[in-house]
Each structure stands twice: as C-alpha cells, then as structure tokens.
C-alpha cells in the first residue's frame, strides 16, 4: 500500500479523468489513522482545487488505529471529472479510499 502521510492544512491531491459512470457515486469512504488529539477533514472537489465541493469527510482521533470513515456526498456525482482532495488539519494518514452508490 501507499499511504498518504505528512498531511497539512492546504495540501491537496488530484486524480485526473475519474469516471463515475452513469449511476455515479453518493458516498465517499476512506481508511484513516489519526494520532491522539488530532483531527482534520478532506474536502472533495470536482475539476479544480477551487472547484465545486461535493463532500466533506471529517476525521477524528482513532487512537492510532486504522478506521474506515464514510461521508455522504452533497449530490450524486456522474460522468468524468478531475477529482481533488483538499486537506485540513494534520496528524493523520490516509491509506485507501473508495466511492459508493
């Protein structure tokens, strides 16, 4: 696995040409690990770092253990988009993520 580490407020990650299909995605789940007293959020945006916000995944302390956290998207995302995660907070890592219906 490749784990995202050393995350700080304002950092971002982009994936280009993500195809959500015709049925689209309604949820976002990520495996995260946050150290004691740490929390943050992942803002899910479409097409640019300042693009439409379609969801927020709020992260809370997980006592250093991996935990899956799920957020509902504000609307069903369909079609092909560039996907941008904008991070807030620090002291957490992200292992994997997935979108659901």
PDB file of N, CA and C in Angstrom:
ATOM      1  N   UNK A   1       0.827  -1.195   0.000  1.00  0.00           N
ATOM      2  CA  UNK A   1       0.000   0.000   0.000  1.00  0.00           C
ATOM      3  C   UNK A   1       0.866   1.252   0.000  1.00  0.00           C
ATOM      4  N   UNK A   2       0.346   2.282  -0.578  1.00  0.00           N
ATOM      5  CA  UNK A   2       0.946   3.612  -0.476  1.00  0.00           C
ATOM      6  C   UNK A   2       0.040   4.420   0.446  1.00  0.00           C
ATOM      7  N   UNK A   3       0.599   4.935   1.511  1.00  0.00           N
ATOM      8  CA  UNK A   3      -0.166   5.692   2.491  1.00  0.00           C
ATOM      9  C   UNK A   3       0.192   7.166   2.381  1.00  0.00           C
ATOM     10  N   UNK A   4      -0.836   8.034   2.374  1.00  0.00           N
ATOM     11  CA  UNK A   4      -0.600   9.479   2.403  1.00  0.00           C
ATOM     12  C   UNK A   4      -0.217   9.856   3.827  1.00  0.00           C
ATOM     13  N   UNK A   5       0.930  10.502   3.979  1.00  0.00           N
ATOM     14  CA  UNK A   5       1.414  10.905   5.296  1.00  0.00           C
ATOM     15  C   UNK A   5       1.861  12.359   5.240  1.00  0.00           C
ATOM     16  N   UNK A   6       2.226  12.891   6.380  1.00  0.00           N
ATOM     17  CA  UNK A   6       2.747  14.257   6.474  1.00  0.00           C
ATOM     18  C   UNK A   6       1.782  15.268   5.855  1.00  0.00           C
ATOM     19  N   UNK A   7       0.491  15.084   6.148  1.00  0.00           N
ATOM     20  CA  UNK A   7      -0.572  15.934   5.616  1.00  0.00           C
ATOM     21  C   UNK A   7      -0.673  17.201   6.464  1.00  0.00           C
ATOM     22  N   UNK A   8      -0.837  18.346   5.801  1.00  0.00           N
ATOM     23  CA  UNK A   8      -1.002  19.635   6.469  1.00  0.00           C
ATOM     24  C   UNK A   8      -2.155  20.397   5.825  1.00  0.00           C
ATOM     25  N   UNK A   9      -2.736  21.314   6.562  1.00  0.00           N
ATOM     26  CA  UNK A   9      -3.818  22.137   6.043  1.00  0.00           C
ATOM     27  C   UNK A   9      -3.380  22.823   4.750  1.00  0.00           C
ATOM     28  N   UNK A  10      -4.229  22.728   3.738  1.00  0.00           N
ATOM     29  CA  UNK A  10      -3.949  23.349   2.440  1.00  0.00           C
ATOM     30  C   UNK A  10      -3.324  22.401   1.433  1.00  0.00           C
ATOM     31  N   UNK A  11      -2.796  21.259   1.884  1.00  0.00           N
ATOM     32  CA  UNK A  11      -2.275  20.270   0.940  1.00  0.00           C
ATOM     33  C   UNK A  11      -3.430  19.737   0.105  1.00  0.00           C
ATOM     34  N   UNK A  12      -3.114  19.280  -1.097  1.00  0.00           N
ATOM     35  CA  UNK A  12      -4.150  18.705  -1.949  1.00  0.00           C
ATOM     36  C   UNK A  12      -3.570  17.597  -2.820  1.00  0.00           C
ATOM     37  N   UNK A  13      -4.468  16.754  -3.293  1.00  0.00           N
ATOM     38  CA  UNK A  13      -4.123  15.630  -4.148  1.00  0.00           C
ATOM     39  C   UNK A  13      -5.138  15.600  -5.277  1.00  0.00           C
ATOM     40  N   UNK A  14      -4.683  15.434  -6.519  1.00  0.00           N
ATOM     41  CA  UNK A  14      -5.596  15.396  -7.663  1.00  0.00           C
ATOM     42  C   UNK A  14      -5.467  14.076  -8.414  1.00  0.00           C
ATOM     43  N   UNK A  15      -6.599  13.583  -8.856  1.00  0.00           N
ATOM     44  CA  UNK A  15      -6.682  12.419  -9.733  1.00  0.00           C
ATOM     45  C   UNK A  15      -7.419  12.893 -10.984  1.00  0.00           C
ATOM     46  N   UNK A  16      -6.837  12.663 -12.132  1.00  0.00           N
ATOM     47  CA  UNK A  16      -7.386  13.217 -13.367  1.00  0.00           C
ATOM     48  C   UNK A  16      -8.162  12.168 -14.147  1.00  0.00           C
ATOM     49  N   UNK A  17      -9.308  12.585 -14.701  1.00  0.00           N
ATOM     50  CA  UNK A  17     -10.099  11.723 -15.562  1.00  0.00           C
ATOM     51  C   UNK A  17     -10.802  10.590 -14.839  1.00  0.00           C
ATOM     52  N   UNK A  18     -11.309  10.834 -13.641  1.00  0.00           N
ATOM     53  CA  UNK A  18     -12.022   9.807 -12.882  1.00  0.00           C
ATOM     54  C   UNK A  18     -13.415   9.645 -13.476  1.00  0.00           C
ATOM     55  N   UNK A  19     -13.775   8.409 -13.842  1.00  0.00           N
ATOM     56  CA  UNK A  19     -15.073   8.132 -14.463  1.00  0.00           C
ATOM     57  C   UNK A  19     -16.025   7.565 -13.414  1.00  0.00           C
ATOM     58  N   UNK A  20     -17.019   8.356 -13.025  1.00  0.00           N
ATOM     59  CA  UNK A  20     -18.008   7.939 -12.041  1.00  0.00           C
ATOM     60  C   UNK A  20     -19.160   7.182 -12.692  1.00  0.00           C
ATOM     61  N   UNK A  21     -19.171   7.114 -14.032  1.00  0.00           N
ATOM     62  CA  UNK A  21     -20.211   6.381 -14.747  1.00  0.00           C
ATOM     63  C   UNK A  21     -21.537   7.098 -14.748  1.00  0.00           C
ATOM     64  N   UNK A  22     -22.547   6.409 -15.300  1.00  0.00           N
ATOM     65  CA  UNK A  22     -23.892   6.986 -15.400  1.00  0.00           C
ATOM     66  C   UNK A  22     -24.646   6.938 -14.074  1.00  0.00           C
ATOM     67  N   UNK A  23     -24.397   5.883 -13.279  1.00  0.00           N
ATOM     68  CA  UNK A  23     -25.085   5.754 -11.985  1.00  0.00           C
ATOM     69  C   UNK A  23     -24.457   6.646 -10.934  1.00  0.00           C
ATOM     70  N   UNK A  24     -23.168   6.884 -11.044  1.00  0.00           N
ATOM     71  CA  UNK A  24     -22.482   7.821 -10.175  1.00  0.00           C
ATOM     72  C   UNK A  24     -22.183   7.320  -8.780  1.00  0.00           C
ATOM     73  N   UNK A  25     -21.697   8.246  -7.976  1.00  0.00           N
ATOM     74  CA  UNK A  25     -21.306   7.973  -6.594  1.00  0.00           C
ATOM     75  C   UNK A  25     -22.105   8.859  -5.654  1.00  0.00           C
ATOM     76  N   UNK A  26     -22.477   8.277  -4.490  1.00  0.00           N
ATOM     77  CA  UNK A  26     -23.233   9.014  -3.485  1.00  0.00           C
ATOM     78  C   UNK A  26     -22.511   9.095  -2.146  1.00  0.00           C
ATOM     79  N   UNK A  27     -21.487   8.229  -1.958  1.00  0.00           N
ATOM     80  CA  UNK A  27     -20.740   8.224  -0.701  1.00  0.00           C
ATOM     81  C   UNK A  27     -19.243   8.166  -0.983  1.00  0.00           C
ATOM     82  N   UNK A  28     -18.470   8.570   0.021  1.00  0.00           N
ATOM     83  CA  UNK A  28     -17.017   8.510  -0.043  1.00  0.00           C
ATOM     84  C   UNK A  28     -16.538   7.902   1.268  1.00  0.00           C
ATOM     85  N   UNK A  29     -15.719   6.860   1.183  1.00  0.00           N
ATOM     86  CA  UNK A  29     -15.175   6.186   2.354  1.00  0.00           C
ATOM     87  C   UNK A  29     -13.656   6.183   2.266  1.00  0.00           C
ATOM     88  N   UNK A  30     -12.996   6.451   3.381  1.00  0.00           N
ATOM     89  CA  UNK A  30     -11.535   6.402   3.427  1.00  0.00           C
ATOM     90  C   UNK A  30     -11.091   5.691   4.697  1.00  0.00           C
ATOM     91  N   UNK A  31      -9.979   4.977   4.596  1.00  0.00           N
ATOM     92  CA  UNK A  31      -9.341   4.392   5.783  1.00  0.00           C
ATOM     93  C   UNK A  31      -8.335   5.402   6.294  1.00  0.00           C
ATOM     94  N   UNK A  32      -8.514   5.828   7.535  1.00  0.00           N
ATOM     95  CA  UNK A  32      -7.663   6.870   8.107  1.00  0.00           C
ATOM     96  C   UNK A  32      -7.123   6.424   9.457  1.00  0.00           C
ATOM     97  N   UNK A  33      -6.014   7.034   9.844  1.00  0.00           N
ATOM     98  CA  UNK A  33      -5.424   6.809  11.163  1.00  0.00           C
ATOM     99  C   UNK A  33      -5.015   8.176  11.690  1.00  0.00           C
ATOM    100  N   UNK A  34      -5.584   8.554  12.829  1.00  0.00           N
ATOM    101  CA  UNK A  34      -5.263   9.844  13.439  1.00  0.00           C
ATOM    102  C   UNK A  34      -4.689   9.613  14.832  1.00  0.00           C
ATOM    103  N   UNK A  35      -3.600  10.290  15.115  1.00  0.00           N
ATOM    104  CA  UNK A  35      -2.955  10.178  16.425  1.00  0.00           C
ATOM    105  C   UNK A  35      -3.801  10.874  17.486  1.00  0.00           C
ATOM    106  N   UNK A  36      -3.495  10.614  18.735  1.00  0.00           N
ATOM    107  CA  UNK A  36      -4.234  11.185  19.857  1.00  0.00           C
ATOM    108  C   UNK A  36      -4.312  12.705  19.748  1.00  0.00           C
ATOM    109  N   UNK A  37      -5.526  13.227  19.885  1.00  0.00           N
ATOM    110  CA  UNK A  37      -5.743  14.669  19.868  1.00  0.00           C
ATOM    111  C   UNK A  37      -5.759  15.296  18.483  1.00  0.00           C
ATOM    112  N   UNK A  38      -5.605  14.495  17.446  1.00  0.00           N
ATOM    113  CA  UNK A  38      -5.566  15.037  16.081  1.00  0.00           C
ATOM    114  C   UNK A  38      -6.903  14.830  15.379  1.00  0.00           C
ATOM    115  N   UNK A  39      -7.245  15.769  14.524  1.00  0.00           N
ATOM    116  CA  UNK A  39      -8.438  15.662  13.696  1.00  0.00           C
ATOM    117  C   UNK A  39      -8.233  16.490  12.446  1.00  0.00           C
ATOM    118  N   UNK A  40      -9.114  16.335  11.498  1.00  0.00           N
ATOM    119  CA  UNK A  40      -8.998  17.079  10.250  1.00  0.00           C
ATOM    120  C   UNK A  40     -10.185  16.796   9.359  1.00  0.00           C
ATOM    121  N   UNK A  41     -10.029  17.121   8.090  1.00  0.00           N
ATOM    122  CA  UNK A  41     -11.102  16.915   7.117  1.00  0.00           C
ATOM    123  C   UNK A  41     -10.497  16.789   5.726  1.00  0.00           C
ATOM    124  N   UNK A  42     -11.221  16.075   4.889  1.00  0.00           N
ATOM    125  CA  UNK A  42     -10.883  16.005   3.467  1.00  0.00           C
ATOM    126  C   UNK A  42     -12.054  16.615   2.713  1.00  0.00           C
ATOM    127  N   UNK A  43     -11.777  17.674   2.002  1.00  0.00           N
ATOM    128  CA  UNK A  43     -12.784  18.324   1.171  1.00  0.00           C
ATOM    129  C   UNK A  43     -12.705  17.677  -0.210  1.00  0.00           C
ATOM    130  N   UNK A  44     -13.823  17.229  -0.732  1.00  0.00           N
ATOM    131  CA  UNK A  44     -13.866  16.543  -2.020  1.00  0.00           C
ATOM    132  C   UNK A  44     -14.397  17.529  -3.049  1.00  0.00           C
ATOM    133  N   UNK A  45     -13.546  17.861  -4.032  1.00  0.00           N
ATOM    134  CA  UNK A  45     -13.886  18.861  -5.047  1.00  0.00           C
ATOM    135  C   UNK A  45     -13.800  18.251  -6.443  1.00  0.00           C
ATOM    136  N   UNK A  46     -14.547  18.832  -7.362  1.00  0.00           N
ATOM    137  CA  UNK A  46     -14.524  18.394  -8.750  1.00  0.00           C
ATOM    138  C   UNK A  46     -13.794  19.393  -9.620  1.00  0.00           C
ATOM    139  N   UNK A  47     -12.901  18.881 -10.449  1.00  0.00           N
ATOM    140  CA  UNK A  47     -12.293  19.575 -11.581  1.00  0.00           C
ATOM    141  C   UNK A  47     -11.220  20.607 -11.265  1.00  0.00           C
ATOM    142  N   UNK A  48     -11.061  21.047 -10.021  1.00  0.00           N
ATOM    143  CA  UNK A  48     -10.012  22.024  -9.687  1.00  0.00           C
ATOM    144  C   UNK A  48      -9.909  22.168  -8.176  1.00  0.00           C
ATOM    145  N   UNK A  49      -8.802  22.734  -7.705  1.00  0.00           N
ATOM    146  CA  UNK A  49      -8.637  22.952  -6.267  1.00  0.00           C
ATOM    147  C   UNK A  49      -9.672  23.924  -5.713  1.00  0.00           C
ATOM    148  N   UNK A  50     -10.261  24.738  -6.587  1.00  0.00           N
ATOM    149  CA  UNK A  50     -11.322  25.647  -6.167  1.00  0.00           C
ATOM    150  C   UNK A  50     -12.648  25.285  -6.842  1.00  0.00           C
ATOM    151  N   UNK A  51     -12.755  24.037  -7.309  1.00  0.00           N
ATOM    152  CA  UNK A  51     -13.963  23.563  -7.981  1.00  0.00           C
ATOM    153  C   UNK A  51     -15.101  23.287  -7.008  1.00  0.00           C
ATOM    154  N   UNK A  52     -16.188  22.794  -7.562  1.00  0.00           N
ATOM    155  CA  UNK A  52     -17.391  22.502  -6.785  1.00  0.00           C
ATOM    156  C   UNK A  52     -17.079  21.516  -5.658  1.00  0.00           C
ATOM    157  N   UNK A  53     -17.503  21.853  -4.449  1.00  0.00           N
ATOM    158  CA  UNK A  53     -17.341  20.961  -3.298  1.00  0.00           C
ATOM    159  C   UNK A  53     -18.533  20.002  -3.293  1.00  0.00           C
ATOM    160  N   UNK A  54     -18.237  18.694  -3.330  1.00  0.00           N
ATOM    161  CA  UNK A  54     -19.311  17.699  -3.335  1.00  0.00           C
ATOM    162  C   UNK A  54     -19.350  16.890  -2.043  1.00  0.00           C
ATOM    163  N   UNK A  55     -18.428  17.158  -1.134  1.00  0.00           N
ATOM    164  CA  UNK A  55     -18.463  16.448   0.132  1.00  0.00           C
ATOM    165  C   UNK A  55     -17.318  16.821   1.057  1.00  0.00           C
ATOM    166  N   UNK A  56     -17.516  16.498   2.328  1.00  0.00           N
ATOM    167  CA  UNK A  56     -16.501  16.676   3.372  1.00  0.00           C
ATOM    168  C   UNK A  56     -16.445  15.392   4.182  1.00  0.00           C
ATOM    169  N   UNK A  57     -15.259  14.875   4.351  1.00  0.00           N
ATOM    170  CA  UNK A  57     -15.056  13.728   5.225  1.00  0.00           C
ATOM    171  C   UNK A  57     -14.353  14.249   6.474  1.00  0.00           C
ATOM    172  N   UNK A  58     -15.041  14.204   7.615  1.00  0.00           N
ATOM    173  CA  UNK A  58     -14.482  14.711   8.855  1.00  0.00           C
ATOM    174  C   UNK A  58     -13.772  13.580   9.594  1.00  0.00           C
ATOM    175  N   UNK A  59     -12.557  13.853  10.032  1.00  0.00           N
ATOM    176  CA  UNK A  59     -11.707  12.847  10.662  1.00  0.00           C
ATOM    177  C   UNK A  59     -11.482  13.195  12.118  1.00  0.00           C
ATOM    178  N   UNK A  60     -11.603  12.192  12.958  1.00  0.00           N
ATOM    179  CA  UNK A  60     -11.384  12.372  14.388  1.00  0.00           C
ATOM    180  C   UNK A  60     -10.354  11.367  14.865  1.00  0.00           C
ATOM    181  N   UNK A  61      -9.814  11.600  16.020  1.00  0.00           N
ATOM    182  CA  UNK A  61      -8.814  10.721  16.626  1.00  0.00           C
ATOM    183  C   UNK A  61      -9.260   9.257  16.547  1.00  0.00           C
ATOM    184  N   UNK A  62      -8.337   8.393  16.119  1.00  0.00           N
ATOM    185  CA  UNK A  62      -8.625   6.957  16.050  1.00  0.00           C
ATOM    186  C   UNK A  62      -7.688   6.167  16.955  1.00  0.00           C
ATOM    187  N   UNK A  63      -7.053   6.842  17.908  1.00  0.00           N
ATOM    188  CA  UNK A  63      -6.107   6.200  18.839  1.00  0.00           C
ATOM    189  C   UNK A  63      -4.989   5.476  18.110  1.00  0.00           C
ATOM    190  N   UNK A  64      -4.602   5.995  16.943  1.00  0.00           N
ATOM    191  CA  UNK A  64      -3.503   5.408  16.190  1.00  0.00           C
ATOM    192  C   UNK A  64      -3.867   4.148  15.429  1.00  0.00           C
ATOM    193  N   UNK A  65      -5.140   3.762  15.445  1.00  0.00           N
ATOM    194  CA  UNK A  65      -5.612   2.583  14.719  1.00  0.00           C
ATOM    195  C   UNK A  65      -6.265   3.013  13.403  1.00  0.00           C
ATOM    196  N   UNK A  66      -6.249   2.128  12.414  1.00  0.00           N
ATOM    197  CA  UNK A  66      -6.926   2.409  11.152  1.00  0.00           C
ATOM    198  C   UNK A  66      -8.428   2.267  11.337  1.00  0.00           C
ATOM    199  N   UNK A  67      -9.181   3.189  10.758  1.00  0.00           N
ATOM    200  CA  UNK A  67     -10.643   3.144  10.824  1.00  0.00           C
ATOM    201  C   UNK A  67     -11.209   3.629   9.501  1.00  0.00           C
ATOM    202  N   UNK A  68     -12.291   3.009   9.047  1.00  0.00           N
ATOM    203  CA  UNK A  68     -12.988   3.493   7.855  1.00  0.00           C
ATOM    204  C   UNK A  68     -14.000   4.549   8.281  1.00  0.00           C
ATOM    205  N   UNK A  69     -13.999   5.665   7.553  1.00  0.00           N
ATOM    206  CA  UNK A  69     -14.914   6.770   7.811  1.00  0.00           C
ATOM    207  C   UNK A  69     -15.649   7.045   6.502  1.00  0.00           C
ATOM    208  N   UNK A  70     -16.970   7.248   6.577  1.00  0.00           N
ATOM    209  CA  UNK A  70     -17.787   7.451   5.381  1.00  0.00           C
ATOM    210  C   UNK A  70     -18.530   8.775   5.464  1.00  0.00           C
ATOM    211  N   UNK A  71     -18.635   9.444   4.325  1.00  0.00           N
ATOM    212  CA  UNK A  71     -19.406  10.690   4.217  1.00  0.00           C
ATOM    213  C   UNK A  71     -20.364  10.585   3.040  1.00  0.00           C
ATOM    214  N   UNK A  72     -21.535  11.167   3.211  1.00  0.00           N
ATOM    215  CA  UNK A  72     -22.490  11.285   2.108  1.00  0.00           C
ATOM    216  C   UNK A  72     -22.058  12.469   1.239  1.00  0.00           C
ATOM    217  N   UNK A  73     -22.127  12.314  -0.064  1.00  0.00           N
ATOM    218  CA  UNK A  73     -21.839  13.428  -0.967  1.00  0.00           C
ATOM    219  C   UNK A  73     -23.068  14.323  -1.045  1.00  0.00           C
ATOM    220  N   UNK A  74     -22.860  15.590  -1.355  1.00  0.00           N
ATOM    221  CA  UNK A  74     -23.976  16.541  -1.399  1.00  0.00           C
ATOM    222  C   UNK A  74     -24.905  16.282  -2.573  1.00  0.00           C
ATOM    223  N   UNK A  75     -24.402  15.622  -3.607  1.00  0.00           N
ATOM    224  CA  UNK A  75     -25.211  15.223  -4.749  1.00  0.00           C
ATOM    225  C   UNK A  75     -24.527  14.029  -5.406  1.00  0.00           C
ATOM    226  N   UNK A  76     -25.265  13.291  -6.220  1.00  0.00           N
ATOM    227  CA  UNK A  76     -24.679  12.164  -6.929  1.00  0.00           C
ATOM    228  C   UNK A  76     -23.731  12.697  -8.001  1.00  0.00           C
ATOM    229  N   UNK A  77     -22.514  12.198  -8.004  1.00  0.00           N
ATOM    230  CA  UNK A  77     -21.510  12.629  -8.972  1.00  0.00           C
ATOM    231  C   UNK A  77     -21.490  11.612 -10.109  1.00  0.00           C
ATOM    232  N   UNK A  78     -21.703  12.082 -11.335  1.00  0.00           N
ATOM    233  CA  UNK A  78     -21.700  11.220 -12.511  1.00  0.00           C
ATOM    234  C   UNK A  78     -20.726  11.754 -13.547  1.00  0.00           C
ATOM    235  N   UNK A  79     -20.430  10.920 -14.534  1.00  0.00           N
ATOM    236  CA  UNK A  79     -19.576  11.353 -15.636  1.00  0.00           C
ATOM    237  C   UNK A  79     -18.102  11.362 -15.261  1.00  0.00           C
ATOM    238  N   UNK A  80     -17.303  11.993 -16.120  1.00  0.00           N
ATOM    239  CA  UNK A  80     -15.852  12.054 -15.946  1.00  0.00           C
ATOM    240  C   UNK A  80     -15.459  13.411 -15.372  1.00  0.00           C
ATOM    241  N   UNK A  81     -14.676  13.376 -14.298  1.00  0.00           N
ATOM    242  CA  UNK A  81     -14.218  14.602 -13.639  1.00  0.00           C
ATOM    243  C   UNK A  81     -12.783  14.417 -13.152  1.00  0.00           C
ATOM    244  N   UNK A  82     -12.086  15.525 -13.033  1.00  0.00           N
ATOM    245  CA  UNK A  82     -10.862  15.522 -12.247  1.00  0.00           C
ATOM    246  C   UNK A  82     -11.328  15.594 -10.798  1.00  0.00           C
ATOM    247  N   UNK A  83     -10.680  14.843  -9.939  1.00  0.00           N
ATOM    248  CA  UNK A  83     -11.076  14.751  -8.540  1.00  0.00           C
ATOM    249  C   UNK A  83      -9.967  15.355  -7.695  1.00  0.00           C
ATOM    250  N   UNK A  84     -10.333  16.260  -6.795  1.00  0.00           N
ATOM    251  CA  UNK A  84      -9.331  16.922  -5.958  1.00  0.00           C
ATOM    252  C   UNK A  84      -9.720  16.772  -4.493  1.00  0.00           C
ATOM    253  N   UNK A  85      -8.780  16.259  -3.695  1.00  0.00           N
ATOM    254  CA  UNK A  85      -8.942  16.203  -2.252  1.00  0.00           C
ATOM    255  C   UNK A  85      -8.129  17.355  -1.661  1.00  0.00           C
ATOM    256  N   UNK A  86      -8.780  18.233  -0.902  1.00  0.00           N
ATOM    257  CA  UNK A  86      -8.102  19.330  -0.223  1.00  0.00           C
ATOM    258  C   UNK A  86      -8.149  19.004   1.273  1.00  0.00           C
ATOM    259  N   UNK A  87      -6.981  18.989   1.904  1.00  0.00           N
ATOM    260  CA  UNK A  87      -6.861  18.524   3.278  1.00  0.00           C
ATOM    261  C   UNK A  87      -6.841  19.680   4.278  1.00  0.00           C
ATOM    262  N   UNK A  88      -7.425  19.422   5.445  1.00  0.00           N
ATOM    263  CA  UNK A  88      -7.371  20.355   6.576  1.00  0.00           C
ATOM    264  C   UNK A  88      -6.915  19.572   7.793  1.00  0.00           C
ATOM    265  N   UNK A  89      -6.142  20.210   8.650  1.00  0.00           N
ATOM    266  CA  UNK A  89      -5.637  19.560   9.848  1.00  0.00           C
ATOM    267  C   UNK A  89      -4.340  18.823   9.571  1.00  0.00           C
ATOM    268  N   UNK A  90      -3.865  18.124  10.578  1.00  0.00           N
ATOM    269  CA  UNK A  90      -2.636  17.344  10.440  1.00  0.00           C
ATOM    270  C   UNK A  90      -2.636  16.250  11.495  1.00  0.00           C
ATOM    271  N   UNK A  91      -1.637  15.387  11.439  1.00  0.00           N
ATOM    272  CA  UNK A  91      -1.535  14.307  12.402  1.00  0.00           C
ATOM    273  C   UNK A  91      -2.358  13.087  12.027  1.00  0.00           C
ATOM    274  N   UNK A  92      -2.758  12.996  10.744  1.00  0.00           N
ATOM    275  CA  UNK A  92      -3.486  11.818  10.305  1.00  0.00           C
ATOM    276  C   UNK A  92      -2.904  11.314   8.983  1.00  0.00           C
ATOM    277  N   UNK A  93      -3.180  10.050   8.689  1.00  0.00           N
ATOM    278  CA  UNK A  93      -2.735   9.397   7.466  1.00  0.00           C
ATOM    279  C   UNK A  93      -3.956   8.826   6.750  1.00  0.00           C
ATOM    280  N   UNK A  94      -3.850   8.672   5.444  1.00  0.00           N
ATOM    281  CA  UNK A  94      -4.920   8.089   4.643  1.00  0.00           C
ATOM    282  C   UNK A  94      -4.338   6.915   3.861  1.00  0.00           C
ATOM    283  N   UNK A  95      -4.961   5.748   4.005  1.00  0.00           N
ATOM    284  CA  UNK A  95      -4.476   4.540   3.342  1.00  0.00           C
ATOM    285  C   UNK A  95      -5.178   4.338   1.999  1.00  0.00           C
ATOM    286  N   UNK A  96      -6.487   4.182   2.007  1.00  0.00           N
ATOM    287  CA  UNK A  96      -7.207   3.958   0.754  1.00  0.00           C
ATOM    288  C   UNK A  96      -8.549   4.658   0.829  1.00  0.00           C
ATOM    289  N   UNK A  97      -9.177   4.800  -0.323  1.00  0.00           N
ATOM    290  CA  UNK A  97     -10.498   5.420  -0.381  1.00  0.00           C
ATOM    291  C   UNK A  97     -11.283   4.776  -1.489  1.00  0.00           C
ATOM    292  N   UNK A  98     -12.613   4.963  -1.405  1.00  0.00           N
ATOM    293  CA  UNK A  98     -13.497   4.453  -2.458  1.00  0.00           C
ATOM    294  C   UNK A  98     -14.802   5.247  -2.450  1.00  0.00           C
ATOM    295  N   UNK A  99     -15.442   5.257  -3.582  1.00  0.00           N
ATOM    296  CA  UNK A  99     -16.762   5.871  -3.707  1.00  0.00           C
ATOM    297  C   UNK A  99     -17.802   4.766  -3.771  1.00  0.00           C
ATOM    298  N   UNK A 100     -18.981   5.040  -3.243  1.00  0.00           N
ATOM    299  CA  UNK A 100     -20.063   4.059  -3.245  1.00  0.00           C
ATOM    300  C   UNK A 100     -21.337   4.636  -3.821  1.00  0.00           C
ATOM    301  N   UNK A 101     -22.292   3.749  -4.074  1.00  0.00           N
ATOM    302  CA  UNK A 101     -23.572   4.151  -4.690  1.00  0.00           C
ATOM    303  C   UNK A 101     -24.630   4.426  -3.657  1.00  0.00           C
TER     304      UNK A 101
END
